[in-house]
mmCIF file of C-alpha atoms in Angstrom:
data_model
loop_
_atom_site.group_PDB
_atom_site.id
_atom_site.type_symbol
_atom_site.label_atom_id
_atom_site.label_comp_id
_atom_site.label_asym_id
_atom_site.label_seq_id
_atom_site.Cartn_x
_atom_site.Cartn_y
_atom_site.Cartn_z
ATOM 1 C CA MET U 1 -58.822 64.449 18.250
ATOM 2 C CA MET U 2 -61.214 63.403 21.105
ATOM 3 C CA THR U 3 -63.955 65.882 22.079
ATOM 4 C CA SER U 4 -64.697 67.105 25.627
ATOM 5 C CA SER U 5 -67.756 66.143 27.702
ATOM 6 C CA SER U 6 -69.294 69.596 27.091
ATOM 7 C CA ASP U 7 -69.002 69.046 23.342
ATOM 8 C CA ARG U 8 -70.727 65.708 23.692
ATOM 9 C CA SER U 9 -73.537 67.330 25.690
ATOM 10 C CA LYS U 10 -74.085 69.842 22.914
ATOM 11 C CA LYS U 11 -74.288 66.996 20.401
ATOM 12 C CA MET U 12 -76.867 65.254 22.614
ATOM 13 C CA LYS U 13 -78.957 68.406 22.841
ATOM 14 C CA ALA U 14 -78.817 68.819 19.102
ATOM 15 C CA LEU U 15 -80.062 65.280 18.625
ATOM 16 C CA PHE U 16 -83.017 65.674 21.005
ATOM 17 C CA GLY U 17 -83.657 69.371 20.505
ATOM 18 C CA GLY U 18 -86.855 68.710 18.492
ATOM 19 C CA VAL U 19 -88.612 66.764 21.283
ATOM 20 C CA ASP U 20 -91.664 68.518 22.904
ATOM 21 C CA PRO U 21 -91.161 68.626 26.720
ATOM 22 C CA LYS U 22 -94.981 68.558 27.297
ATOM 23 C CA LYS U 23 -95.275 65.214 25.546
ATOM 24 C CA LEU U 24 -92.643 63.837 27.832
ATOM 25 C CA ASP U 25 -94.917 64.653 30.818
ATOM 26 C CA ILE U 26 -97.742 62.379 29.566
ATOM 27 C CA PRO U 27 -97.853 59.215 31.724
ATOM 28 C CA ASN U 28 -96.720 56.097 29.986
ATOM 29 C CA ALA U 29 -98.144 52.766 30.989
ATOM 30 C CA THR U 30 -94.852 51.046 30.307
ATOM 31 C CA ALA U 31 -92.821 53.611 32.176
ATOM 32 C CA PRO U 32 -90.994 52.518 35.345
ATOM 33 C CA LYS U 33 -93.189 52.900 38.469
ATOM 34 C CA ASN U 34 -90.729 54.576 40.769
ATOM 35 C CA ASN U 35 -88.353 57.495 40.263
ATOM 36 C CA GLN U 36 -85.288 55.517 41.263
ATOM 37 C CA GLU U 37 -85.822 52.939 38.504
ATOM 38 C CA SER U 38 -86.541 55.740 36.020
ATOM 39 C CA ARG U 39 -83.323 57.507 36.881
ATOM 40 C CA ARG U 40 -81.411 54.227 36.595
ATOM 41 C CA VAL U 41 -82.801 53.471 33.123
ATOM 42 C CA SER U 42 -82.243 57.018 31.879
ATOM 43 C CA SER U 43 -78.707 57.097 33.206
ATOM 44 C CA GLY U 44 -77.858 53.772 31.556
ATOM 45 C CA THR U 45 -79.259 54.908 28.211
ATOM 46 C CA VAL U 46 -77.275 58.143 28.243
ATOM 47 C CA LYS U 47 -74.069 56.364 29.203
ATOM 48 C CA SER U 48 -74.605 53.850 26.419
ATOM 49 C CA MET U 49 -75.091 56.623 23.854
ATOM 50 C CA GLN U 50 -72.102 58.548 25.189
ATOM 51 C CA GLY U 51 -70.018 55.409 24.828
ATOM 52 C CA ALA U 52 -71.216 55.017 21.244
ATOM 53 C CA PHE U 53 -70.226 58.609 20.466
ATOM 54 C CA SER U 54 -66.793 58.053 22.042
ATOM 55 C CA ALA U 55 -66.236 54.924 19.942
ATOM 56 C CA ILE U 56 -67.214 56.772 16.748
ATOM 57 C CA GLU U 57 -64.922 59.673 17.601
ATOM 58 C CA GLN U 58 -62.052 57.271 18.274
ATOM 59 C CA GLU U 59 -62.602 55.532 14.929
ATOM 60 C CA ASN U 60 -62.663 58.909 13.181
ATOM 61 C CA GLU U 61 -59.398 59.902 14.853
ATOM 62 C CA GLU U 62 -57.731 56.626 13.869
ATOM 63 C CA LEU U 63 -58.912 57.086 10.277
ATOM 64 C CA ARG U 64 -57.571 60.646 10.212
ATOM 65 C CA GLN U 65 -54.184 59.454 11.436
ATOM 66 C CA LYS U 66 -54.087 56.766 8.743
ATOM 67 C CA LEU U 67 -54.946 59.305 6.061
ATOM 68 C CA ASP U 68 -52.253 61.664 7.339
ATOM 69 C CA SER U 69 -49.657 58.878 7.167
ATOM 70 C CA MET U 70 -50.481 57.986 3.552
ATOM 71 C CA GLU U 71 -48.279 59.556 0.864
ATOM 72 C CA ALA U 72 -49.985 61.233 -2.041
ATOM 73 C CA VAL U 73 -48.564 60.800 -5.537
ATOM 74 C CA VAL U 74 -47.652 64.152 -7.080
ATOM 75 C CA GLU U 75 -46.631 65.017 -10.636
ATOM 76 C CA LEU U 76 -43.364 66.935 -10.949
ATOM 77 C CA ASP U 77 -41.546 68.719 -13.745
ATOM 78 C CA PRO U 78 -38.810 66.165 -14.623
ATOM 79 C CA THR U 79 -36.259 68.946 -15.073
ATOM 80 C CA MET U 80 -36.631 69.890 -11.394
ATOM 81 C CA VAL U 81 -35.421 66.494 -10.163
ATOM 82 C CA ASP U 82 -31.705 65.824 -9.613
ATOM 83 C CA SER U 83 -29.940 62.506 -9.162
ATOM 84 C CA SER U 84 -29.081 61.217 -5.728
ATOM 85 C CA PRO U 85 -25.747 62.563 -4.493
ATOM 86 C CA TYR U 86 -24.811 58.917 -3.961
ATOM 87 C CA ARG U 87 -24.397 57.042 -7.257
ATOM 88 C CA ASP U 88 -24.639 53.287 -6.881
ATOM 89 C CA ARG U 89 -25.064 52.359 -10.544
ATOM 90 C CA PHE U 90 -22.702 52.799 -13.490
ATOM 91 C CA GLU U 91 -25.100 53.856 -16.232
ATOM 92 C CA ASN U 92 -22.609 54.639 -19.009
ATOM 93 C CA ASP U 93 -22.370 51.119 -20.429
ATOM 94 C CA GLN U 94 -23.986 50.234 -23.755
ATOM 95 C CA GLU U 95 -26.062 47.570 -22.009
ATOM 96 C CA ALA U 96 -27.395 50.229 -19.604
ATOM 97 C CA SER U 97 -28.139 52.523 -22.551
ATOM 98 C CA ASP U 98 -30.062 49.765 -24.347
ATOM 99 C CA ALA U 99 -32.074 49.014 -21.197
ATOM 100 C CA LEU U 100 -32.937 52.699 -20.850
ATOM 101 C CA ASP U 101 -34.179 52.824 -24.453
ATOM 102 C CA GLU U 102 -36.442 49.842 -23.758
ATOM 103 C CA LEU U 103 -37.801 51.522 -20.627
ATOM 104 C CA LYS U 104 -38.526 54.711 -22.601
ATOM 105 C CA ILE U 105 -40.573 52.740 -25.119
ATOM 106 C CA SER U 106 -42.498 51.059 -22.297
ATOM 107 C CA ILE U 107 -43.278 54.318 -20.470
ATOM 108 C CA LYS U 108 -44.208 56.102 -23.694
ATOM 109 C CA GLY U 109 -46.698 53.368 -24.532
ATOM 110 C CA GLU U 110 -48.064 52.450 -21.113
ATOM 111 C CA GLY U 111 -47.227 55.401 -18.894
ATOM 112 C CA GLN U 112 -45.306 55.475 -15.624
ATOM 113 C CA ARG U 113 -46.777 52.752 -13.436
ATOM 114 C CA ILE U 114 -44.608 53.086 -10.324
ATOM 115 C CA PRO U 115 -43.859 56.494 -8.748
ATOM 116 C CA VAL U 116 -40.305 57.424 -7.771
ATOM 117 C CA LEU U 117 -39.281 58.689 -4.335
ATOM 118 C CA VAL U 118 -37.729 62.140 -3.938
ATOM 119 C CA ARG U 119 -36.792 64.465 -1.127
ATOM 120 C CA PRO U 120 -36.755 68.289 -1.161
ATOM 121 C CA HIS U 121 -33.301 69.389 -2.325
ATOM 122 C CA PRO U 122 -31.272 70.286 0.783
ATOM 123 C CA THR U 123 -29.608 73.347 -0.779
ATOM 124 C CA GLU U 124 -31.762 74.386 -3.763
ATOM 125 C CA PRO U 125 -35.335 75.400 -2.827
ATOM 126 C CA GLY U 126 -37.956 74.206 -5.298
ATOM 127 C CA ARG U 127 -35.832 71.335 -6.585
ATOM 128 C CA PHE U 128 -35.764 67.676 -5.552
ATOM 129 C CA GLN U 129 -33.263 64.837 -5.158
ATOM 130 C CA LEU U 130 -33.977 61.224 -6.042
ATOM 131 C CA ALA U 131 -33.929 58.449 -3.478
ATOM 132 C CA TYR U 132 -35.009 55.701 -5.862
ATOM 133 C CA GLY U 133 -36.322 55.426 -9.411
ATOM 134 C CA HIS U 134 -33.219 56.647 -11.245
ATOM 135 C CA ARG U 135 -33.853 54.742 -14.482
ATOM 136 C CA ARG U 136 -37.529 55.755 -14.582
ATOM 137 C CA THR U 137 -36.531 59.372 -14.018
ATOM 138 C CA ALA U 138 -33.827 59.263 -16.701
ATOM 139 C CA ALA U 139 -36.296 57.758 -19.188
ATOM 140 C CA ILE U 140 -38.964 60.374 -18.450
ATOM 141 C CA GLN U 141 -36.425 63.210 -18.579
ATOM 142 C CA SER U 142 -35.373 61.974 -22.026
ATOM 143 C CA LEU U 143 -39.016 61.754 -23.161
ATOM 144 C CA HIS U 144 -39.541 65.284 -21.816
ATOM 145 C CA GLU U 145 -36.669 66.571 -23.979
ATOM 146 C CA GLU U 146 -38.034 64.843 -27.084
ATOM 147 C CA ALA U 147 -41.703 65.781 -26.597
ATOM 148 C CA GLU U 148 -43.454 68.307 -28.832
ATOM 149 C CA ASP U 149 -45.314 69.532 -25.742
ATOM 150 C CA PRO U 150 -42.927 68.974 -22.796
ATOM 151 C CA ASP U 151 -45.495 70.263 -20.285
ATOM 152 C CA GLN U 152 -47.499 67.078 -20.863
ATOM 153 C CA VAL U 153 -44.629 64.885 -19.665
ATOM 154 C CA ARG U 154 -44.617 64.682 -15.868
ATOM 155 C CA LEU U 155 -42.818 62.542 -13.312
ATOM 156 C CA LYS U 156 -45.002 60.746 -10.766
ATOM 157 C CA ALA U 157 -43.347 60.838 -7.359
ATOM 158 C CA TYR U 158 -43.698 60.532 -3.621
ATOM 159 C CA ILE U 159 -42.118 63.409 -1.692
ATOM 160 C CA ARG U 160 -40.624 62.593 1.690
ATOM 161 C CA ASP U 161 -38.250 64.426 4.033
ATOM 162 C CA LEU U 162 -35.176 62.201 4.252
ATOM 163 C CA SER U 163 -31.816 62.526 5.929
ATOM 164 C CA ASP U 164 -28.756 61.366 3.974
ATOM 165 C CA ALA U 165 -28.757 58.078 5.883
ATOM 166 C CA GLU U 166 -32.482 57.539 5.200
ATOM 167 C CA LEU U 167 -32.015 58.377 1.513
ATOM 168 C CA ILE U 168 -29.220 55.810 1.244
ATOM 169 C CA LYS U 169 -31.356 53.131 2.888
ATOM 170 C CA GLU U 170 -34.257 53.809 0.494
ATOM 171 C CA GLN U 171 -31.851 53.707 -2.438
ATOM 172 C CA SER U 172 -30.435 50.403 -1.209
ATOM 173 C CA LEU U 173 -33.921 48.904 -0.968
ATOM 174 C CA GLU U 174 -34.331 49.562 -4.686
ATOM 175 C CA ASN U 175 -31.115 47.641 -5.380
ATOM 176 C CA ALA U 176 -32.467 44.691 -3.425
ATOM 177 C CA VAL U 177 -35.224 44.139 -6.005
ATOM 178 C CA ARG U 178 -33.056 44.847 -9.057
ATOM 179 C CA GLU U 179 -30.373 42.695 -10.594
ATOM 180 C CA ASN U 180 -27.256 42.416 -8.428
ATOM 181 C CA LEU U 181 -24.673 45.165 -8.557
ATOM 182 C CA SER U 182 -21.445 44.206 -10.298
ATOM 183 C CA TRP U 183 -18.374 43.841 -8.091
ATOM 184 C CA ILE U 184 -17.033 47.336 -8.767
ATOM 185 C CA GLU U 185 -20.465 48.942 -8.387
ATOM 186 C CA LEU U 186 -20.775 47.288 -4.991
ATOM 187 C CA ALA U 187 -17.273 48.422 -4.005
ATOM 188 C CA VAL U 188 -17.866 52.043 -5.010
ATOM 189 C CA TRP U 189 -21.276 51.976 -3.283
ATOM 190 C CA ALA U 190 -19.610 50.744 -0.084
ATOM 191 C CA GLN U 191 -17.120 53.592 -0.360
ATOM 192 C CA GLN U 192 -19.928 56.143 -0.640
ATOM 193 C CA LEU U 193 -21.797 54.645 2.308
ATOM 194 C CA ARG U 194 -18.639 54.869 4.382
ATOM 195 C CA SER U 195 -18.169 58.520 3.372
ATOM 196 C CA THR U 196 -21.496 59.419 5.006
ATOM 197 C CA GLY U 197 -20.222 58.281 8.384
ATOM 198 C CA LEU U 198 -22.051 54.958 8.493
ATOM 199 C CA LYS U 199 -20.418 52.298 10.627
ATOM 200 C CA TYR U 200 -19.779 48.753 9.470
ATOM 201 C CA ALA U 201 -22.699 47.514 11.571
ATOM 202 C CA ASP U 202 -25.016 49.894 9.666
ATOM 203 C CA MET U 203 -23.521 48.978 6.285
ATOM 204 C CA GLU U 204 -23.824 45.214 6.690
ATOM 205 C CA PRO U 205 -27.639 45.000 6.265
ATOM 206 C CA ILE U 206 -27.581 47.577 3.453
ATOM 207 C CA LEU U 207 -24.931 45.729 1.431
ATOM 208 C CA GLY U 208 -25.814 42.233 2.598
ATOM 209 C CA ILE U 209 -22.126 41.601 3.323
ATOM 210 C CA ALA U 210 -20.227 40.926 6.550
ATOM 211 C CA LYS U 211 -17.606 43.317 7.911
ATOM 212 C CA THR U 212 -14.644 41.400 6.451
ATOM 213 C CA GLY U 213 -16.196 41.515 2.977
ATOM 214 C CA ILE U 214 -16.850 45.247 3.291
ATOM 215 C CA SER U 215 -13.222 45.790 4.320
ATOM 216 C CA ARG U 216 -12.028 44.029 1.150
ATOM 217 C CA LEU U 217 -14.348 46.154 -0.997
ATOM 218 C CA LEU U 218 -13.078 49.372 0.567
ATOM 219 C CA ASN U 219 -9.431 48.311 0.471
ATOM 220 C CA ILE U 220 -9.593 48.015 -3.326
ATOM 221 C CA SER U 221 -12.084 50.759 -4.257
ATOM 222 C CA GLU U 222 -10.134 53.393 -2.323
ATOM 223 C CA LYS U 223 -7.068 52.695 -4.506
ATOM 224 C CA ILE U 224 -8.913 53.121 -7.819
ATOM 225 C CA PRO U 225 -9.851 56.706 -8.767
ATOM 226 C CA ASN U 226 -13.574 57.122 -9.333
ATOM 227 C CA ASP U 227 -13.203 58.460 -12.891
ATOM 228 C CA ILE U 228 -11.140 55.433 -13.921
ATOM 229 C CA ALA U 229 -13.572 52.971 -12.331
ATOM 230 C CA ARG U 230 -16.559 54.582 -14.050
ATOM 231 C CA ALA U 231 -14.744 54.776 -17.405
ATOM 232 C CA ILE U 232 -14.174 51.015 -17.230
ATOM 233 C CA GLY U 233 -17.843 50.622 -16.347
ATOM 234 C CA ARG U 234 -19.875 47.873 -14.696
ATOM 235 C CA ALA U 235 -17.603 45.136 -16.031
ATOM 236 C CA LYS U 236 -20.282 42.593 -15.278
ATOM 237 C CA GLY U 237 -18.717 39.234 -14.553
ATOM 238 C CA VAL U 238 -15.343 40.714 -13.593
ATOM 239 C CA GLY U 239 -14.624 39.882 -9.964
ATOM 240 C CA ARG U 240 -12.262 40.934 -7.204
ATOM 241 C CA PRO U 241 -8.978 39.446 -8.574
ATOM 242 C CA LYS U 242 -8.952 41.662 -11.693
ATOM 243 C CA TRP U 243 -9.844 44.792 -9.732
ATOM 244 C CA GLN U 244 -7.178 43.896 -7.173
ATOM 245 C CA SER U 245 -4.646 43.665 -10.019
ATOM 246 C CA LEU U 246 -5.636 47.115 -11.247
ATOM 247 C CA ALA U 247 -5.461 48.587 -7.738
ATOM 248 C CA ASP U 248 -1.980 47.123 -7.251
ATOM 249 C CA ALA U 249 -0.781 48.397 -10.645
ATOM 250 C CA LEU U 250 -2.079 51.904 -9.914
ATOM 251 C CA SER U 251 0.199 52.180 -6.880
ATOM 252 C CA GLU U 252 3.084 53.147 -9.188
ATOM 253 C CA ALA U 253 3.541 56.929 -9.423
ATOM 254 C CA SER U 254 2.724 57.558 -13.101
ATOM 255 C CA ALA U 255 0.287 54.671 -13.552
ATOM 256 C CA GLU U 256 -2.864 56.809 -13.243
ATOM 257 C CA LYS U 257 -1.605 59.147 -15.965
ATOM 258 C CA ARG U 258 -0.968 56.224 -18.317
ATOM 259 C CA VAL U 259 -4.440 54.791 -17.707
ATOM 260 C CA ARG U 260 -6.190 58.139 -18.204
ATOM 261 C CA ALA U 261 -4.340 58.511 -21.512
ATOM 262 C CA ILE U 262 -6.262 55.557 -22.973
ATOM 263 C CA LEU U 263 -9.743 56.307 -21.573
ATOM 264 C CA GLU U 264 -10.809 58.367 -24.607
ATOM 265 C CA ARG U 265 -9.336 56.082 -27.220
ATOM 266 C CA THR U 266 -11.835 54.517 -29.606
ATOM 267 C CA ASP U 267 -10.589 50.987 -28.998
ATOM 268 C CA PHE U 268 -11.097 51.454 -25.232
ATOM 269 C CA VAL U 269 -14.525 53.100 -25.491
ATOM 270 C CA ASN U 270 -15.836 50.457 -27.909
ATOM 271 C CA ALA U 271 -14.565 47.528 -25.831
ATOM 272 C CA ASP U 272 -16.693 45.658 -23.303
ATOM 273 C CA GLY U 273 -16.049 45.800 -19.564
ATOM 274 C CA SER U 274 -13.691 42.818 -19.368
ATOM 275 C CA GLU U 275 -11.608 44.174 -22.261
ATOM 276 C CA ARG U 276 -11.509 47.660 -20.739
ATOM 277 C CA ILE U 277 -10.135 46.493 -17.417
ATOM 278 C CA ALA U 278 -7.535 44.384 -19.232
ATOM 279 C CA LYS U 279 -6.443 47.446 -21.221
ATOM 280 C CA ALA U 280 -6.379 49.549 -18.039
ATOM 281 C CA ILE U 281 -4.189 47.002 -16.227
ATOM 282 C CA THR U 282 -1.798 46.831 -19.183
ATOM 283 C CA ALA U 283 -1.580 50.631 -19.326
ATOM 284 C CA ALA U 284 -1.070 50.915 -15.567
ATOM 285 C CA LYS U 285 1.850 48.487 -15.801
ATOM 286 C CA GLY U 286 3.398 50.594 -18.565
ATOM 287 C CA LYS U 287 2.793 48.049 -21.300
ATOM 288 C CA ALA U 288 0.120 49.863 -23.281
ATOM 289 C CA LYS U 289 0.435 49.391 -27.025
ATOM 290 C CA LYS U 290 0.797 52.622 -28.907
ATOM 291 C CA PRO U 291 -1.879 53.289 -31.510
ATOM 292 C CA GLU U 292 -0.864 51.775 -34.835
ATOM 293 C CA LYS U 293 0.603 54.288 -37.253
ATOM 294 C CA PRO U 294 -1.095 53.929 -40.656
ATOM 295 C CA GLN U 295 0.899 53.484 -43.853
ATOM 296 C CA THR U 296 0.164 56.106 -46.504
ATOM 297 C CA PHE U 297 1.190 56.298 -50.142
ATOM 298 C CA ASN U 298 0.095 57.860 -53.429
ATOM 299 C CA LEU U 299 -1.094 56.152 -56.616
ATOM 300 C CA LYS U 300 0.304 57.820 -59.718
ATOM 301 C CA SER U 301 -0.103 57.752 -63.472
ATOM 302 C CA GLY U 302 3.173 59.181 -64.662
ATOM 303 C CA ASP U 303 3.743 62.167 -62.418
ATOM 304 C CA LYS U 304 0.051 62.742 -61.717
ATOM 305 C CA VAL U 305 -1.419 61.535 -58.387
ATOM 306 C CA PHE U 306 -4.908 60.098 -58.997
ATOM 307 C CA ALA U 307 -5.492 58.537 -55.541
ATOM 308 C CA LYS U 308 -4.157 58.501 -51.982
ATOM 309 C CA VAL U 309 -4.140 55.338 -49.866
ATOM 310 C CA LYS U 310 -4.130 55.013 -46.052
ATOM 311 C CA GLN U 311 -3.682 51.453 -44.825
ATOM 312 C CA THR U 312 -3.829 49.865 -41.354
ATOM 313 C CA SER U 313 -4.240 46.288 -40.162
ATOM 314 C CA LYS U 314 -7.996 46.866 -39.948
ATOM 315 C CA GLU U 315 -8.847 48.827 -43.097
ATOM 316 C CA THR U 316 -7.693 50.461 -46.322
ATOM 317 C CA LEU U 317 -8.950 53.934 -47.216
ATOM 318 C CA VAL U 318 -8.658 55.299 -50.752
ATOM 319 C CA SER U 319 -9.274 58.992 -51.383
ATOM 320 C CA ILE U 320 -9.508 60.478 -54.865
ATOM 321 C CA PRO U 321 -8.678 64.158 -55.544
ATOM 322 C CA LYS U 322 -11.430 66.464 -56.754
ATOM 323 C CA ASP U 323 -9.820 66.896 -60.178
ATOM 324 C CA GLU U 324 -10.121 63.115 -60.629
ATOM 325 C CA SER U 325 -13.849 63.029 -59.781
ATOM 326 C CA GLY U 326 -14.669 61.395 -63.129
ATOM 327 C CA PHE U 327 -12.386 58.481 -62.294
ATOM 328 C CA GLY U 328 -13.951 58.307 -58.836
ATOM 329 C CA GLU U 329 -17.437 57.968 -60.318
ATOM 330 C CA TRP U 330 -16.268 55.272 -62.740
ATOM 331 C CA LEU U 331 -14.561 53.386 -59.931
ATOM 332 C CA THR U 332 -17.713 53.505 -57.808
ATOM 333 C CA GLU U 333 -19.868 52.203 -60.649
ATOM 334 C CA ASN U 334 -17.474 49.367 -61.475
ATOM 335 C CA MET U 335 -16.336 48.397 -57.968
ATOM 336 C CA SER U 336 -18.502 45.268 -57.800
ATOM 337 C CA GLU U 337 -17.270 44.011 -61.158
ATOM 338 C CA LEU U 338 -13.639 44.701 -60.253
ATOM 339 C CA ARG U 339 -14.034 42.717 -57.025
ATOM 340 C CA GLU U 340 -15.548 39.791 -58.934
ATOM 341 C CA GLN U 341 -12.551 39.802 -61.267
ATOM 342 C CA TYR U 342 -10.273 39.797 -58.221
ATOM 343 C CA MET U 343 -12.141 36.894 -56.637
ATOM 344 C CA SER U 344 -12.190 34.865 -59.888
ATOM 345 C CA ASN U 345 -8.384 34.948 -59.915
ATOM 346 C CA GLY U 346 -8.477 32.257 -57.219
ATOM 347 C CA SER U 347 -5.135 33.178 -55.696
ATOM 348 C CA LYS U 348 -6.606 35.709 -53.261
ATOM 349 C CA LYS U 349 -9.478 35.500 -50.800
ATOM 350 C CA PRO U 350 -11.209 38.178 -48.696
ATOM 351 C CA GLY U 351 -9.321 39.043 -45.539
ATOM 352 C CA ARG U 352 -6.004 37.621 -46.711
#
């Protein structure tokens, strides 16, 4: 802040307060010969020094403003940071899990190089919400849980007051420097942006898509329930036609129920994204294959059951009762030799 003229006068007096007035009365051979010239020289000197002080004060004020505008990096308890209310990424895929494990190893070895951006939580005092840095935060939160001394694991962050619209824009900037969102991630992200009240003109630069493209994204994403979309996952490489097929199939009354019935099945969970959406479309159309019923039978010696067999197209399971444990041990010890005898027969091969 600039100082007043009285403050500057005080500074001038402080600078020259040690000068003896009597010495100033001693004639100086080089001094100006008339009072008018003396006053002119003195006045010019003072004005020059006052100008110098004003310039210094202005530089100090500009420096202070720059310092005030700079954000300090703080270290937060990772457990006090919540995800953004707007989820743009599907992080439940195996590929996302593998990438997170790699990031954990990197941060554990080299530390967190880039701070995340958070805002004060709008409804929970003392907590924070992420704007960007979701993977870094997830990795550090996981390291915090695993640490012997969790207090030593901190999350480096910038704290900034952000409106919902500002938070979304910051979050979108992070996406711009990361790999592209998959088609369904982009569609769900567009849906969330729209839910905040943003207009198409505001969404276009965020998504990098024209209005007609945004309309197509919304037209499909609004027909696919969020839980179903996220269960299918990123489905990287799967484009609009497949998602359009699913949206169309889900228009039938009981289609959602049929799709949700397969979401927890092992064959669905273990499939990749393209296989999952294919299974979801089949289920939505009412053509889902029922889980294969295994064939079971007992192996007997006379009337005594010494083993039980459960057989499917994928595997054969043999269980041996406890009272036949001796036979079970013998079978385990001789399994390799028995298989060699089977293979030497020549009439059978593995997998046939």
